[in-house]
Coordinates of C-alpha atoms in Angstrom, one line a residue:
M10 CA 10.5 8.4 13.2
G11 CA 9.3 4.9 12.1
L12 CA 9.2 3.1 8.8
R13 CA 6.0 2.7 6.8
G14 CA 4.9 -0.8 6.5
S15 CA 3.2 -0.3 3.1
S16 CA 4.8 -1.3 -0.1
A17 CA 3.2 1.5 -2.1
E18 CA 5.4 4.2 -3.3
E19 CA 4.1 7.7 -4.0
P20 CA 5.7 9.7 -6.8
K21 CA 8.1 12.2 -5.3
G22 CA 9.3 15.4 -6.9
F23 CA 12.4 17.3 -5.8
D24 CA 13.1 16.7 -2.1
R25 CA 15.6 19.1 -0.8
E26 CA 16.4 17.2 2.4
V27 CA 17.0 14.0 0.5
T28 CA 19.1 15.9 -2.1
M29 CA 21.2 17.6 0.5
R30 CA 21.9 14.3 2.4
L31 CA 23.0 12.7 -0.9
I32 CA 25.3 15.5 -1.6
R33 CA 26.9 15.1 1.8
Y34 CA 27.7 11.5 0.7
L35 CA 29.3 12.9 -2.5
K36 CA 31.6 15.4 -0.7
P37 CA 34.4 12.9 0.0
Y38 CA 34.6 12.3 -3.7
T39 CA 34.7 15.9 -4.9
R40 CA 37.9 15.3 -6.9
Q41 CA 36.5 12.2 -8.7
V42 CA 33.3 14.1 -9.5
I43 CA 35.3 17.0 -10.9
L44 CA 37.4 14.6 -13.0
A45 CA 34.2 13.0 -14.3
F46 CA 32.9 16.3 -15.4
G47 CA 36.2 16.8 -17.2
F48 CA 35.7 13.5 -19.0
M49 CA 32.2 14.5 -19.7
F50 CA 33.2 17.7 -21.5
A51 CA 35.7 15.7 -23.6
A52 CA 32.8 13.3 -24.6
V53 CA 30.5 16.2 -25.6
I54 CA 33.2 17.9 -27.6
G55 CA 34.1 14.8 -29.4
N56 CA 30.5 14.0 -30.2
L57 CA 29.8 17.5 -31.5
A58 CA 33.0 17.6 -33.7
G59 CA 32.3 14.3 -35.5
P60 CA 29.4 15.4 -37.8
Y61 CA 31.2 18.7 -38.6
M62 CA 34.3 16.9 -39.8
I63 CA 32.2 14.6 -42.1
G64 CA 30.5 17.7 -43.6
Q65 CA 33.9 19.3 -44.1
A66 CA 35.2 16.1 -45.8
V67 CA 32.3 16.3 -48.2
D68 CA 32.5 20.0 -49.1
N69 CA 36.3 20.6 -49.0
G70 CA 37.4 17.2 -50.0
I71 CA 35.0 15.1 -52.1
R72 CA 33.3 18.1 -53.8
V73 CA 36.7 19.5 -55.0
G74 CA 38.2 16.1 -55.6
D75 CA 41.0 16.5 -53.0
M76 CA 41.4 13.1 -51.5
S77 CA 44.2 14.4 -49.2
R78 CA 41.7 16.7 -47.5
V79 CA 39.2 13.8 -47.3
G80 CA 41.8 11.7 -45.5
L81 CA 42.6 14.6 -43.2
Y82 CA 39.0 15.2 -42.2
V83 CA 38.4 11.4 -41.8
L84 CA 41.4 11.3 -39.4
L85 CA 39.9 14.3 -37.5
Y86 CA 36.6 12.5 -37.4
L87 CA 38.1 9.4 -36.1
G88 CA 40.1 11.4 -33.5
A89 CA 36.8 13.0 -32.4
L90 CA 35.2 9.5 -32.1
V91 CA 38.1 8.4 -29.9
L92 CA 37.9 11.5 -27.8
G93 CA 34.3 10.9 -27.3
M94 CA 34.8 7.2 -26.5
L95 CA 37.5 7.9 -24.0
G96 CA 35.6 10.8 -22.4
L97 CA 32.5 8.6 -22.0
R98 CA 34.5 5.7 -20.6
G99 CA 36.3 7.9 -18.2
M100 CA 33.1 9.5 -17.1
F101 CA 31.3 6.3 -16.5
N102 CA 34.3 4.5 -14.8
T103 CA 34.9 7.4 -12.5
M104 CA 31.3 7.8 -11.5
A105 CA 30.8 4.0 -11.1
A106 CA 33.7 4.0 -8.6
V107 CA 32.1 7.0 -6.8
G108 CA 28.7 5.2 -6.8
Q109 CA 30.2 2.0 -5.4
G110 CA 32.0 3.8 -2.6
I111 CA 28.8 5.6 -1.6
I112 CA 26.7 2.5 -1.8
Q113 CA 29.3 0.5 0.3
R114 CA 29.1 3.3 2.9
L115 CA 25.2 3.3 2.9
L116 CA 25.0 -0.4 3.2
D117 CA 27.5 -0.5 6.1
E118 CA 25.5 2.2 7.9
M119 CA 22.2 0.5 7.2
F120 CA 23.4 -3.0 8.3
D121 CA 24.9 -1.6 11.5
H122 CA 21.7 0.5 12.3
I123 CA 19.3 -2.4 11.5
Q124 CA 21.2 -4.7 13.8
H125 CA 20.7 -2.3 16.8
L126 CA 16.9 -1.7 16.2
A127 CA 14.7 -3.1 18.9
L128 CA 12.7 -6.3 18.4
S129 CA 9.6 -4.2 18.3
F130 CA 10.7 -2.9 15.0
F131 CA 11.1 -6.3 13.4
A132 CA 7.7 -7.4 14.9
S133 CA 5.9 -4.7 12.9
Y134 CA 8.0 -4.7 9.7
E135 CA 8.2 -7.7 7.3
T136 CA 11.7 -9.0 6.9
G137 CA 11.2 -9.7 3.2
R138 CA 9.9 -6.2 2.6
L139 CA 12.8 -4.7 4.6
I140 CA 15.3 -6.6 2.5
S141 CA 13.6 -5.6 -0.7
R142 CA 13.6 -1.9 0.3
V143 CA 17.4 -2.1 1.2
I144 CA 18.4 -3.9 -1.9
N145 CA 16.1 -2.2 -4.5
D146 CA 16.4 1.3 -3.2
V147 CA 20.1 1.1 -2.8
N148 CA 20.4 -0.1 -6.4
V149 CA 18.3 3.0 -7.5
L150 CA 20.7 5.3 -5.8
R151 CA 23.6 3.3 -7.5
E152 CA 22.1 4.0 -10.9
M153 CA 21.5 7.7 -10.2
I154 CA 25.0 8.3 -8.9
S155 CA 26.9 6.2 -11.4
F156 CA 25.1 7.2 -14.6
S157 CA 22.6 10.0 -14.2
I158 CA 24.3 12.8 -12.2
V159 CA 26.9 13.6 -14.8
G160 CA 24.8 12.1 -17.7
V161 CA 22.1 14.7 -17.2
V162 CA 24.6 17.5 -17.6
R163 CA 26.1 15.8 -20.6
D164 CA 22.7 15.3 -22.3
L165 CA 21.8 19.0 -21.8
L166 CA 25.2 20.2 -23.0
T167 CA 24.9 18.0 -26.1
L168 CA 21.4 19.4 -26.9
V169 CA 22.5 23.0 -26.5
G170 CA 25.7 22.4 -28.4
I171 CA 23.9 20.8 -31.3
V172 CA 21.5 23.6 -31.6
L173 CA 24.2 26.3 -31.4
V174 CA 26.4 24.5 -34.0
M175 CA 23.4 24.1 -36.3
F176 CA 22.4 27.7 -36.0
S177 CA 25.9 28.8 -36.8
I178 CA 25.9 26.7 -40.0
N179 CA 22.4 27.4 -41.2
G180 CA 19.6 29.0 -39.3
R181 CA 16.8 28.1 -41.8
L182 CA 17.5 24.4 -41.6
T183 CA 17.8 24.5 -37.8
V184 CA 14.2 26.0 -37.7
V185 CA 13.0 23.2 -39.8
A186 CA 14.6 20.6 -37.6
A187 CA 13.3 22.4 -34.5
V188 CA 9.6 22.1 -35.6
V189 CA 9.4 18.5 -34.2
I190 CA 10.9 19.4 -30.8
P191 CA 7.5 20.6 -29.3
V192 CA 5.9 17.3 -30.5
M193 CA 8.7 15.3 -29.0
L194 CA 8.6 17.1 -25.8
F195 CA 4.8 16.6 -25.6
I196 CA 5.1 12.8 -26.2
A197 CA 8.0 12.6 -23.7
N198 CA 5.9 14.3 -21.1
I199 CA 3.0 11.9 -21.7
W200 CA 5.3 8.9 -21.5
R201 CA 7.0 10.2 -18.4
I202 CA 3.6 10.1 -16.6
Y203 CA 2.7 6.6 -17.6
A204 CA 6.3 5.4 -17.2
R205 CA 6.3 6.7 -13.6
K206 CA 3.1 4.9 -12.7
A207 CA 4.3 1.7 -14.5
Y208 CA 7.6 1.9 -12.6
I209 CA 5.9 2.3 -9.2
R210 CA 3.5 -0.5 -9.9
H211 CA 6.4 -2.8 -10.9
R212 CA 8.6 -2.0 -7.9
T213 CA 5.6 -2.5 -5.6
A214 CA 5.0 -5.9 -7.2
V215 CA 8.7 -6.9 -6.8
A216 CA 8.5 -5.9 -3.1
D217 CA 5.4 -8.0 -2.6
V218 CA 7.0 -11.1 -4.2
N219 CA 10.1 -10.7 -1.9
A220 CA 8.0 -10.3 1.1
E221 CA 5.9 -13.4 0.2
L222 CA 9.0 -15.5 -0.5
A223 CA 10.7 -14.6 2.8
E224 CA 7.5 -15.3 4.8
S225 CA 6.8 -18.6 3.1
F226 CA 10.4 -19.9 3.3
N227 CA 10.8 -18.8 7.0
G228 CA 7.6 -20.5 7.8
V229 CA 8.0 -23.6 5.7
R230 CA 7.7 -26.0 8.7
V231 CA 4.2 -24.5 9.5
V232 CA 3.3 -24.5 5.8
Q233 CA 4.0 -28.2 5.5
S234 CA 2.5 -29.1 8.9
F235 CA -0.9 -27.7 7.8
S236 CA -0.5 -29.0 4.1
R237 CA -0.7 -25.4 2.8
E238 CA 1.6 -26.0 -0.1
R239 CA -1.1 -26.0 -2.8
Y240 CA -3.0 -23.1 -1.3
N241 CA 0.2 -21.0 -1.0
Y242 CA 1.2 -21.9 -4.6
D243 CA -2.1 -21.0 -6.0
R244 CA -2.1 -17.6 -4.1
F245 CA 1.5 -16.9 -5.2
R246 CA 0.8 -17.9 -8.8
N247 CA -2.6 -16.3 -9.3
E248 CA -2.3 -13.2 -7.2
I249 CA 1.2 -12.0 -6.2
N250 CA 3.3 -13.3 -9.0
H251 CA 0.6 -12.7 -11.6
E252 CA 0.5 -9.0 -10.5
N253 CA 4.3 -9.0 -10.9
L254 CA 4.0 -10.4 -14.4
Q255 CA 1.2 -7.9 -15.4
A256 CA 3.3 -5.0 -13.9
G257 CA 6.4 -6.1 -15.8
L258 CA 4.5 -6.4 -19.1
W259 CA 2.9 -3.0 -18.6
T260 CA 6.3 -1.5 -18.0
A261 CA 7.8 -3.1 -21.1
M262 CA 4.7 -2.0 -23.3
V263 CA 5.1 1.6 -22.1
A264 CA 8.8 1.5 -23.1
A265 CA 8.0 -0.2 -26.3
L266 CA 5.5 2.6 -27.2
F267 CA 7.8 5.5 -26.5
F268 CA 11.1 4.6 -28.1
P269 CA 9.7 3.6 -31.6
T270 CA 7.6 6.7 -31.5
I271 CA 10.7 8.8 -31.0
E272 CA 12.6 7.0 -33.7
M273 CA 9.6 7.7 -36.0
I274 CA 9.6 11.4 -35.2
A275 CA 13.3 11.5 -35.8
G276 CA 12.8 9.8 -39.1
V277 CA 10.2 12.3 -40.1
A278 CA 12.5 15.3 -39.1
I279 CA 15.4 13.7 -41.2
G280 CA 13.0 13.3 -44.1
A281 CA 11.8 16.8 -44.0
L282 CA 15.4 18.0 -43.7
V283 CA 16.6 16.0 -46.7
W284 CA 13.6 17.2 -48.8
L285 CA 14.1 20.8 -48.0
G286 CA 17.8 20.7 -47.9
G287 CA 18.0 18.7 -51.1
G288 CA 16.1 21.4 -52.9
L289 CA 18.5 24.0 -51.5
V290 CA 21.5 21.9 -52.7
L291 CA 20.0 21.6 -56.2
E292 CA 19.5 25.4 -56.2
D293 CA 23.2 25.8 -55.0
A294 CA 21.9 27.6 -51.9
L295 CA 23.3 24.9 -49.7
T296 CA 26.3 22.6 -49.9
A297 CA 25.9 18.8 -49.8
G298 CA 28.3 18.7 -46.9
T299 CA 26.2 21.1 -44.8
L300 CA 23.1 18.9 -45.5
V301 CA 25.1 15.8 -44.4
T302 CA 26.2 17.6 -41.3
F303 CA 22.6 18.6 -40.3
V304 CA 21.3 14.9 -40.9
L305 CA 24.1 13.6 -38.6
Y306 CA 23.3 16.3 -36.0
I307 CA 19.6 15.5 -36.1
E308 CA 20.4 11.8 -35.5
Q309 CA 22.4 12.8 -32.4
F310 CA 19.8 15.4 -31.3
F311 CA 17.1 12.8 -30.3
F312 CA 19.3 10.6 -28.3
P313 CA 19.7 13.0 -25.4
I314 CA 16.0 13.7 -25.3
R315 CA 15.3 10.0 -24.9
M316 CA 17.9 9.8 -22.2
L317 CA 16.6 12.8 -20.3
A318 CA 13.0 11.3 -20.4
Q319 CA 14.5 8.2 -18.8
R320 CA 16.5 10.1 -16.3
Y321 CA 13.6 12.1 -15.1
N322 CA 12.0 8.9 -13.8
T323 CA 15.3 7.8 -12.4
F324 CA 15.4 11.1 -10.5
Q325 CA 11.9 10.6 -9.1
A326 CA 12.8 7.1 -8.1
T327 CA 15.9 8.4 -6.4
M328 CA 13.9 10.8 -4.3
A329 CA 11.5 8.1 -3.3
A330 CA 14.4 5.6 -2.6
G331 CA 16.4 8.2 -0.7
D332 CA 13.5 9.0 1.4
K333 CA 13.0 5.3 2.3
I334 CA 16.6 4.8 3.1
F335 CA 17.1 7.9 5.3
T336 CA 13.7 7.1 7.0
L337 CA 15.3 3.7 7.9
L338 CA 18.5 5.3 9.1
D339 CA 16.6 7.8 11.1
T340 CA 14.4 5.2 12.8
N341 CA 14.9 5.8 16.6
L342 CA 16.6 3.1 18.6
S343 CA 13.9 2.5 21.1
V344 CA 16.4 0.5 23.3
K345 CA 19.7 2.3 23.6
D346 CA 22.4 2.9 26.1
A347 CA 22.1 5.9 28.4
K348 CA 24.8 8.6 27.9
D349 CA 26.3 7.8 31.3
A350 CA 25.9 4.0 30.9
Y351 CA 28.7 2.0 32.5
V352 CA 30.0 -1.5 32.0
L353 CA 28.5 -4.1 34.1
E354 CA 31.2 -6.0 36.0
A355 CA 31.2 -9.8 36.4
I356 CA 27.9 -10.7 37.9
E357 CA 26.9 -13.3 40.6
G358 CA 23.3 -13.5 39.1
R359 CA 20.7 -12.1 41.5
V360 CA 17.7 -10.9 39.5
E361 CA 15.1 -8.5 40.8
F362 CA 11.9 -7.3 39.2
D363 CA 11.0 -4.2 41.1
H364 CA 7.2 -3.4 40.4
V365 CA 7.6 -3.9 36.6
T366 CA 4.8 -3.0 34.3
F367 CA 5.1 -3.6 30.5
S368 CA 3.0 -3.4 27.3
Y369 CA 4.0 -4.4 23.8
D370 CA 1.5 -2.0 22.1
D371 CA 1.0 0.7 24.8
E372 CA -2.5 -0.7 25.2
T373 CA -2.7 -4.2 26.5
E374 CA -0.4 -4.7 29.6
V375 CA 1.3 -8.0 29.7
L376 CA 3.0 -7.5 33.1
I377 CA 1.4 -5.3 35.8
D378 CA 3.3 -4.3 38.9
A379 CA 5.4 -7.6 38.7
V380 CA 7.7 -8.3 41.6
L381 CA 10.4 -11.0 41.4
D382 CA 13.4 -11.8 43.4
V383 CA 15.7 -14.6 42.3
P384 CA 18.8 -15.2 44.5
A385 CA 22.1 -15.9 42.7
G386 CA 22.7 -19.5 42.0
S387 CA 19.0 -20.6 42.3
T388 CA 16.9 -22.3 39.6
V389 CA 13.5 -20.8 38.9
A390 CA 10.9 -22.2 36.5
L391 CA 8.2 -19.9 35.1
V392 CA 5.0 -21.8 34.4
G393 CA 1.8 -20.5 32.9
H394 CA -0.6 -20.5 29.9
T395 CA 0.3 -18.9 26.5
G396 CA 0.5 -15.2 26.8
A397 CA 1.0 -15.2 30.5
G398 CA 4.3 -13.4 30.2
K399 CA 7.0 -16.1 30.5
S400 CA 8.9 -15.1 27.4
T401 CA 8.3 -11.4 28.1
I402 CA 10.2 -11.7 31.5
I403 CA 13.2 -13.1 29.6
N404 CA 13.0 -10.4 26.8
L405 CA 12.9 -7.7 29.4
L406 CA 15.8 -9.2 31.4
M407 CA 17.9 -9.3 28.1
R408 CA 16.6 -5.8 27.6
F409 CA 15.1 -6.5 24.2
Y410 CA 12.4 -4.1 25.3
E411 CA 12.1 -1.3 27.7
V412 CA 9.9 -1.6 30.7
S413 CA 6.9 0.8 31.0
E414 CA 7.3 1.2 34.7
G415 CA 9.5 -0.1 37.5
R416 CA 13.1 -1.4 37.3
I417 CA 14.9 -4.6 36.6
L418 CA 18.1 -5.2 38.6
I419 CA 21.0 -7.6 38.4
D420 CA 23.2 -7.7 41.5
G421 CA 21.6 -4.4 42.4
H422 CA 22.5 -2.7 39.1
D423 CA 19.6 -1.2 37.1
I424 CA 19.9 -2.8 33.7
N425 CA 18.9 0.5 32.2
A426 CA 22.1 2.1 33.7
V427 CA 24.6 -0.4 32.1
T428 CA 25.7 -1.0 28.5
Q429 CA 23.7 -3.5 26.6
H430 CA 26.8 -5.3 25.5
S431 CA 28.2 -5.8 29.1
L432 CA 24.7 -7.0 30.1
R433 CA 24.0 -9.5 27.3
S434 CA 27.5 -10.8 27.2
Q435 CA 27.0 -12.3 30.6
L436 CA 23.6 -13.8 30.0
G437 CA 23.0 -17.1 28.3
V438 CA 19.6 -17.6 26.6
V439 CA 18.2 -20.5 24.6
L440 CA 15.4 -19.1 22.4
Q441 CA 12.2 -20.9 21.6
Q442 CA 13.1 -20.8 17.9
T443 CA 16.7 -22.0 17.5
F444 CA 18.5 -20.3 14.5
L445 CA 21.6 -21.8 12.9
F446 CA 23.8 -19.6 10.8
S447 CA 25.8 -20.5 7.7
G448 CA 29.2 -21.9 8.8
S449 CA 30.7 -24.8 10.7
V450 CA 29.1 -26.4 13.8
M451 CA 32.0 -25.0 15.8
D452 CA 31.4 -21.4 14.4
N453 CA 27.7 -21.6 15.6
I454 CA 28.6 -22.8 19.1
R455 CA 31.3 -20.0 19.2
Y456 CA 28.8 -17.4 18.1
G457 CA 28.2 -15.9 21.6
R458 CA 31.9 -16.0 22.6
L459 CA 34.3 -15.4 19.7
N460 CA 37.4 -15.9 21.8
A461 CA 36.4 -19.4 23.0
T462 CA 39.0 -22.1 22.3
D463 CA 38.2 -25.3 20.5
E464 CA 38.5 -27.2 23.8
E465 CA 36.0 -24.9 25.6
I466 CA 33.6 -25.4 22.6
I467 CA 33.9 -29.3 22.9
E468 CA 33.3 -29.1 26.7
A469 CA 30.2 -26.9 26.2
A470 CA 28.8 -29.4 23.7
K471 CA 29.5 -32.3 26.1
A472 CA 27.7 -30.4 28.9
V473 CA 24.6 -30.2 27.0
G474 CA 24.8 -33.8 25.5
A475 CA 25.5 -32.7 21.9
H476 CA 29.1 -33.9 21.7
D477 CA 28.3 -37.5 20.6
F478 CA 26.1 -36.6 17.6
I479 CA 28.3 -33.9 16.5
V480 CA 31.4 -36.1 16.3
E481 CA 29.3 -38.6 14.2
M482 CA 28.8 -35.9 11.5
E483 CA 30.8 -36.0 8.4
N484 CA 33.5 -33.6 9.6
G485 CA 32.6 -33.4 13.2
Y486 CA 32.8 -29.9 14.6
H487 CA 34.0 -28.6 11.3
T488 CA 31.0 -29.8 9.4
E489 CA 29.6 -27.0 7.2
I490 CA 25.8 -26.2 7.8
Q491 CA 23.4 -23.9 6.2
E492 CA 21.2 -21.2 7.6
G493 CA 18.4 -22.8 9.6

């Protein structure tokens, strides 16, 4: 299975395979998830109890002039607030810890897997887009796990709880309050569609920006050599980053339309409730405390609806992000050790190409029935025009790619029969494009042999004529250098 190279993301509904794989990541945290649900129930109970206590304070305290009861219900109200706050905090803290643990495991697995993918994978997939996929999609999963899994249940329970409590207090007012629910659900559904499209467009634009930045920065030498700075800037500013701006503005506008509309509907519902309920209070058919309770519940009622509309898009994004991540993790290792691969012992260095044929794209053959025999200890130079296959021979010898036909042998050992680590650890290669890693000069020289002593590193530098200019650097071999 390979990764798609396109940055476009199609909306995904429920994906059973993605969901089941995510649940498997949750299994080690079963206790924490159960604890989070316990905190969630405490938060729901606290939120539902608060308005009821205020109504009781009005009816059984203020209306009868009993301040001791007012004080009691105020204390109970404050207690409900504290319970809700502690429950909410415990829920988020617990699930945040679970989310961080799962994200750490996912990133570890992805980093390890990507390192072992063949060079052919990186040749066909932009590094910037790959990094964008890894970072952005993992953050989507983090948001889903940390805030949405338990949050959805909390929002649904809050909605159901509010409706049940309101019906138990006064069914007539509940019906009045419920009239606006179909309107709100209709608006939320319309918003969901536009928000999904806006979200996909914005994420695609961000991925394009990341890909362009990575490509331009990695190729800055070529950019400057051909004086492409102005052209690249104009293209980035007027096309790629302009689309990022427009996508961001469109996303913000969609959000700006939805939430004020919900607030307006909530205001209409409260106004209708006060108008009808106020008349009932004047007719002594309803107590003032009950009316206050209903107003407070209505204010609470619309918040979970707003959150559920948002969480739906998070859910869809999670399905898409999970699909991308697991597609990456399922990408086949085109170059991997055989099940019975053995460790290649210390080699003398004889290299044989036994009728080797190779193609990068399964169409154009770079090597055709190549035969080569290089005795140990000898020096061989491969000379030829660009594309003749010089680098290909080295890539195949390092086993960065698999041969299409034939065999490559070192001291008579087929390199496909030995472990990659034991093969590459005994080969030294100077690549056409030298890459320096962040760290000290000594760290970079030691990169291929971590157990090398400082003395061995200095001797190696002397052997290639690098010692003199290294010691002239600010801190010699301990001078810190940056990537590239």
